[in-house]
C-alpha cells in the first residue's frame, strides 16, 4: 500500500488539515496517510526538519513525505520533489531540505504542475497533493518537474570544538521537555577520547556521567544521554528538564574533558 506522511503547521483546530487529507483521498483513495505531526509552530522550519530527519528512515522505502511548512506561493518560493535514500519528499524550497539531508539527494525536480486557481491560497491541497500522489503511485519525478541540482541552503548551528572542550547549543525540546543539543554522539566520542567530562549549562548546573536510560538516576534527578536522535540530551527522570533547568532553544552548553 502506498504511504504518504504529513508534517505541517496546520494544527488540529481548523479545517485545513481535513481539507488536505480529503484532497489526498480524492486523488488516491487507497493511500495510507500517516500523520507525523501537525503541531509545528507556524513557519518553524528548523523544528519540522529535526522531527522529519529523525523519523523518515523508519518508514518503508518509497514512502512519500509531504511537508506543509511555508507553502504559500511567491516568485521566490519554488516547490520541489526530491528522492533521497529511497524516499520521496515534497515541499517548499525554503531551506528545510538542507536541514534534513546529510548527503546529496539522488534526484531533484522543481515541480511544474499547473496551479488550480480555486486553490490559489492553499497550494498544499493542490500542487503538493498532486505531486505526492503521483509519486505514491510509482510515477517518475521527471514527469512532474524540471530537473535541478540546487536546493536552498540554511546554516546548521555547529558546535565549537577545542582540544578539551565542546561548546554546543540547544536545538530541540520535545513534548516531555527533554532538551536536545547539537552535539552528536560521533563528535562527543571523537573529542572525548575516553576521558572523563563535565557538562555544564545554565544556573551552574553540571552533569559528569552518561546514562543509558532515563531511569538510571533517582526520580527527579537530572541526567544526560544519547537518545534516539544520537544527539546529547539533557533530561530529568520523570521531570520536565527544560522548565526546571531553565533551558531553551539556542541556549549554550559546555562539555569539558579532563
Short mmCIF file of C-alpha atoms in Angstrom, two decimals:
data_model
loop_
_atom_site.label_atom_id
_atom_site.label_comp_id
_atom_site.label_asym_id
_atom_site.label_seq_id
_atom_site.Cartn_x
_atom_site.Cartn_y
_atom_site.Cartn_z
CA UNK A 1 0.00 0.00 0.00
CA UNK A 2 1.27 3.48 -0.89
CA UNK A 3 2.20 5.69 2.07
CA UNK A 4 2.12 9.49 2.33
CA UNK A 5 3.30 11.11 5.56
CA UNK A 6 2.27 14.61 6.62
CA UNK A 7 4.41 17.13 8.51
CA UNK A 8 2.67 20.50 8.75
CA UNK A 9 1.95 23.55 10.90
CA UNK A 10 -1.82 23.28 10.24
CA UNK A 11 -2.76 22.27 13.79
CA UNK A 12 -5.96 20.44 14.73
CA UNK A 13 -8.44 23.27 15.35
CA UNK A 14 -9.17 24.41 11.79
CA UNK A 15 -10.41 22.71 8.63
CA UNK A 16 -7.10 22.90 6.76
CA UNK A 17 -5.76 19.51 7.82
CA UNK A 18 -9.04 17.79 6.97
CA UNK A 19 -9.11 19.52 3.58
CA UNK A 20 -5.56 18.34 2.88
CA UNK A 21 -6.40 14.72 3.73
CA UNK A 22 -9.62 14.89 1.74
CA UNK A 23 -7.70 16.12 -1.30
CA UNK A 24 -5.25 13.23 -0.98
CA UNK A 25 -8.00 10.62 -0.65
CA UNK A 26 -9.94 12.11 -3.57
CA UNK A 27 -6.84 11.70 -5.73
CA UNK A 28 -5.63 8.35 -4.36
CA UNK A 29 -8.39 6.61 -2.34
CA UNK A 30 -6.33 3.61 -1.20
CA UNK A 31 -3.31 5.53 0.11
CA UNK A 32 -2.21 5.13 3.71
CA UNK A 33 -1.94 8.62 5.26
CA UNK A 34 0.35 8.88 8.28
CA UNK A 35 0.44 12.00 10.45
CA UNK A 36 3.96 12.71 11.62
CA UNK A 37 2.88 15.98 13.23
CA UNK A 38 0.63 18.96 12.59
CA UNK A 39 1.81 20.80 15.70
CA UNK A 40 4.82 22.59 14.27
CA UNK A 41 4.74 26.26 15.25
CA UNK A 42 3.85 28.38 12.20
CA UNK A 43 6.78 28.56 9.77
CA UNK A 44 9.17 26.81 12.20
CA UNK A 45 11.32 25.16 9.55
CA UNK A 46 14.07 24.03 11.92
CA UNK A 47 11.73 22.10 14.21
CA UNK A 48 9.94 20.43 11.30
CA UNK A 49 13.28 19.42 9.77
CA UNK A 50 14.55 17.91 13.03
CA UNK A 51 11.40 15.84 13.53
CA UNK A 52 11.27 14.54 9.96
CA UNK A 53 15.02 13.88 9.82
CA UNK A 54 14.78 11.63 12.86
CA UNK A 55 11.79 9.55 11.76
CA UNK A 56 11.63 9.20 7.96
CA UNK A 57 14.07 6.28 7.90
CA UNK A 58 11.66 4.20 9.99
CA UNK A 59 9.22 4.17 7.06
CA UNK A 60 9.50 1.78 4.09
CA UNK A 61 11.46 2.83 1.03
CA UNK A 62 9.18 4.54 -1.48
CA UNK A 63 7.25 6.45 1.20
CA UNK A 64 6.32 10.00 0.17
CA UNK A 65 6.84 12.68 2.82
CA UNK A 66 4.69 15.76 2.23
CA UNK A 67 5.96 18.84 4.09
CA UNK A 68 3.42 21.57 4.67
CA UNK A 69 5.53 24.40 6.07
CA UNK A 70 5.68 27.81 4.35
CA UNK A 71 3.83 26.69 1.23
CA UNK A 72 2.10 29.92 0.12
CA UNK A 73 3.13 30.79 -3.43
CA UNK A 74 5.60 33.55 -4.21
CA UNK A 75 8.02 34.14 -7.05
CA UNK A 76 10.90 33.19 -4.78
CA UNK A 77 9.27 30.12 -3.24
CA UNK A 78 9.87 27.15 -5.51
CA UNK A 79 8.25 23.77 -4.89
CA UNK A 80 10.49 20.72 -5.06
CA UNK A 81 10.07 16.95 -5.25
CA UNK A 82 13.14 15.01 -4.20
CA UNK A 83 14.31 11.42 -3.99
CA UNK A 84 16.66 10.80 -1.06
CA UNK A 85 17.76 7.41 0.28
CA UNK A 86 14.86 5.72 -1.48
CA UNK A 87 12.25 8.09 -0.01
CA UNK A 88 10.39 10.94 -1.71
CA UNK A 89 9.95 14.43 -0.29
CA UNK A 90 7.59 17.15 -1.50
CA UNK A 91 7.87 20.65 -0.08
CA UNK A 92 8.86 24.28 -0.49
CA UNK A 93 12.46 25.15 -1.30
CA UNK A 94 12.79 27.25 1.85
CA UNK A 95 15.91 25.64 3.29
CA UNK A 96 14.20 22.76 5.06
CA UNK A 97 15.71 20.11 2.79
CA UNK A 98 19.27 21.23 3.59
CA UNK A 99 18.46 20.66 7.28
CA UNK A 100 17.02 17.18 6.68
CA UNK A 101 19.56 15.74 4.25
CA UNK A 102 23.10 14.82 5.25
CA UNK A 103 24.07 13.61 1.78
CA UNK A 104 23.32 14.64 -1.78
CA UNK A 105 19.84 13.55 -2.95
CA UNK A 106 19.56 11.06 -5.79
CA UNK A 107 17.21 13.28 -7.80
CA UNK A 108 15.61 16.74 -7.52
CA UNK A 109 12.95 18.39 -9.67
CA UNK A 110 11.29 21.78 -9.48
CA UNK A 111 7.58 20.97 -9.62
CA UNK A 112 5.85 22.47 -12.66
CA UNK A 113 2.28 21.23 -12.07
CA UNK A 114 -0.25 23.88 -13.07
CA UNK A 115 -1.90 25.66 -10.14
CA UNK A 116 -5.69 25.26 -9.93
CA UNK A 117 -6.97 28.80 -9.32
CA UNK A 118 -9.59 27.68 -6.80
CA UNK A 119 -6.70 26.51 -4.60
CA UNK A 120 -4.64 29.65 -5.15
CA UNK A 121 -4.21 30.30 -1.43
CA UNK A 122 -3.89 26.63 -0.48
CA UNK A 123 -1.36 25.01 -2.85
CA UNK A 124 -0.77 22.34 -0.23
CA UNK A 125 -4.13 20.77 -1.17
CA UNK A 126 -3.48 21.13 -4.89
CA UNK A 127 0.07 21.12 -6.30
CA UNK A 128 1.59 19.30 -3.31
CA UNK A 129 -1.14 16.66 -3.24
CA UNK A 130 -0.91 16.02 -6.98
CA UNK A 131 2.87 15.62 -6.76
CA UNK A 132 2.74 13.38 -3.68
CA UNK A 133 0.02 11.14 -5.10
CA UNK A 134 1.84 10.86 -8.43
CA UNK A 135 4.95 9.61 -6.64
CA UNK A 136 2.96 7.34 -4.30
CA UNK A 137 1.51 5.63 -7.39
CA UNK A 138 5.02 4.93 -8.64
CA UNK A 139 5.27 7.87 -11.05
CA UNK A 140 8.60 9.39 -12.01
CA UNK A 141 9.95 12.70 -10.75
CA UNK A 142 10.71 13.98 -14.25
CA UNK A 143 7.01 13.67 -15.11
CA UNK A 144 6.07 16.38 -12.61
CA UNK A 145 9.02 18.75 -12.71
CA UNK A 146 12.17 20.11 -14.24
CA UNK A 147 15.44 18.52 -13.05
CA UNK A 148 17.59 20.78 -10.90
CA UNK A 149 20.71 20.34 -8.80
CA UNK A 150 20.25 23.07 -6.25
CA UNK A 151 18.28 23.46 -3.05
CA UNK A 152 18.07 26.48 -0.77
CA UNK A 153 20.66 26.27 1.98
CA UNK A 154 20.13 27.01 5.66
CA UNK A 155 23.03 27.14 8.06
CA UNK A 156 23.21 24.49 10.74
CA UNK A 157 24.31 25.79 14.12
CA UNK A 158 27.51 23.80 14.59
CA UNK A 159 29.28 23.16 17.91
CA UNK A 160 32.58 24.93 18.61
CA UNK A 161 35.32 22.36 19.13
CA UNK A 162 38.54 22.82 21.05
CA UNK A 163 41.10 20.31 22.29
CA UNK A 164 39.47 19.75 25.66
CA UNK A 165 36.03 21.29 25.17
CA UNK A 166 32.89 21.27 23.06
CA UNK A 167 30.65 24.32 23.15
CA UNK A 168 27.21 23.39 21.86
CA UNK A 169 23.66 24.69 21.92
CA UNK A 170 20.08 23.55 22.42
CA UNK A 171 18.37 22.76 19.11
CA UNK A 172 15.19 20.93 20.12
CA UNK A 173 12.88 20.46 23.09
CA UNK A 174 10.44 17.57 22.87
CA UNK A 175 6.96 17.27 24.40
CA UNK A 176 8.45 15.72 27.57
CA UNK A 177 10.71 18.81 27.82
CA UNK A 178 13.82 16.72 27.23
CA UNK A 179 16.50 19.08 25.90
CA UNK A 180 18.35 18.01 22.74
CA UNK A 181 21.67 19.63 21.84
CA UNK A 182 23.60 19.84 18.57
CA UNK A 183 26.39 17.63 19.95
CA UNK A 184 26.27 14.29 18.14
CA UNK A 185 27.43 11.01 19.65
CA UNK A 186 30.17 10.71 16.99
CA UNK A 187 31.52 14.18 17.80
CA UNK A 188 31.39 13.59 21.55
CA UNK A 189 33.29 10.30 21.26
CA UNK A 190 35.86 11.77 18.89
CA UNK A 191 36.75 14.64 21.22
CA UNK A 192 36.35 12.70 24.48
CA UNK A 193 38.95 10.02 23.66
CA UNK A 194 37.92 8.01 26.71
CA UNK A 195 38.33 10.89 29.17
CA UNK A 196 36.01 12.00 31.93
CA UNK A 197 33.81 15.01 31.25
CA UNK A 198 31.78 17.75 32.91
CA UNK A 199 28.67 19.01 31.14
CA UNK A 200 27.69 22.48 32.35
CA UNK A 201 24.80 24.76 31.47
CA UNK A 202 22.53 27.41 33.00
CA UNK A 203 22.37 28.09 36.73
CA UNK A 204 25.80 26.47 37.22
CA UNK A 205 24.24 23.04 36.75
CA UNK A 206 26.63 20.19 35.92
CA UNK A 207 26.46 16.53 34.91
CA UNK A 208 29.53 14.30 34.72
CA UNK A 209 28.19 10.88 33.74
CA UNK A 210 26.39 9.49 30.71
CA UNK A 211 23.27 7.40 31.24
CA UNK A 212 21.89 4.66 29.02
CA UNK A 213 18.28 5.15 30.14
CA UNK A 214 16.22 7.92 31.71
CA UNK A 215 15.53 5.84 34.84
CA UNK A 216 19.19 5.22 35.72
CA UNK A 217 19.04 8.12 38.18
CA UNK A 218 16.54 8.64 41.01
CA UNK A 219 13.21 10.17 40.08
CA UNK A 220 13.54 13.94 39.78
CA UNK A 221 17.31 13.86 39.17
CA UNK A 222 18.95 15.31 36.06
CA UNK A 223 20.93 13.20 33.59
CA UNK A 224 22.40 13.26 30.11
CA UNK A 225 22.31 10.56 27.44
CA UNK A 226 22.33 9.98 23.71
CA UNK A 227 18.74 9.45 22.66
CA UNK A 228 17.09 8.19 19.51
CA UNK A 229 18.43 11.16 17.52
CA UNK A 230 22.03 10.28 18.51
CA UNK A 231 22.41 13.78 19.92
CA UNK A 232 23.26 14.59 23.51
CA UNK A 233 20.13 15.14 25.59
CA UNK A 234 19.69 16.73 29.00
CA UNK A 235 16.72 15.28 30.86
CA UNK A 236 15.17 14.77 34.28
CA UNK A 237 13.86 11.34 35.23
CA UNK A 238 10.06 11.76 35.12
CA UNK A 239 10.50 15.53 35.15
CA UNK A 240 10.49 18.46 32.74
CA UNK A 241 14.10 19.42 32.15
CA UNK A 242 13.52 22.49 30.01
CA UNK A 243 11.28 24.22 32.54
CA UNK A 244 13.02 23.06 35.70
CA UNK A 245 16.55 23.76 34.43
CA UNK A 246 15.66 26.94 32.52
CA UNK A 247 16.95 25.63 29.20
CA UNK A 248 15.58 27.00 25.93
CA UNK A 249 16.29 26.83 22.20
CA UNK A 250 19.73 28.31 21.32
CA UNK A 251 20.96 28.25 24.94
CA UNK A 252 24.63 27.33 25.27
CA UNK A 253 26.03 24.16 26.87
CA UNK A 254 29.69 23.30 27.56
CA UNK A 255 31.39 19.92 27.75
CA UNK A 256 34.87 19.97 29.25
CA UNK A 257 37.05 16.86 29.08
CA UNK A 258 39.67 16.05 31.72
#
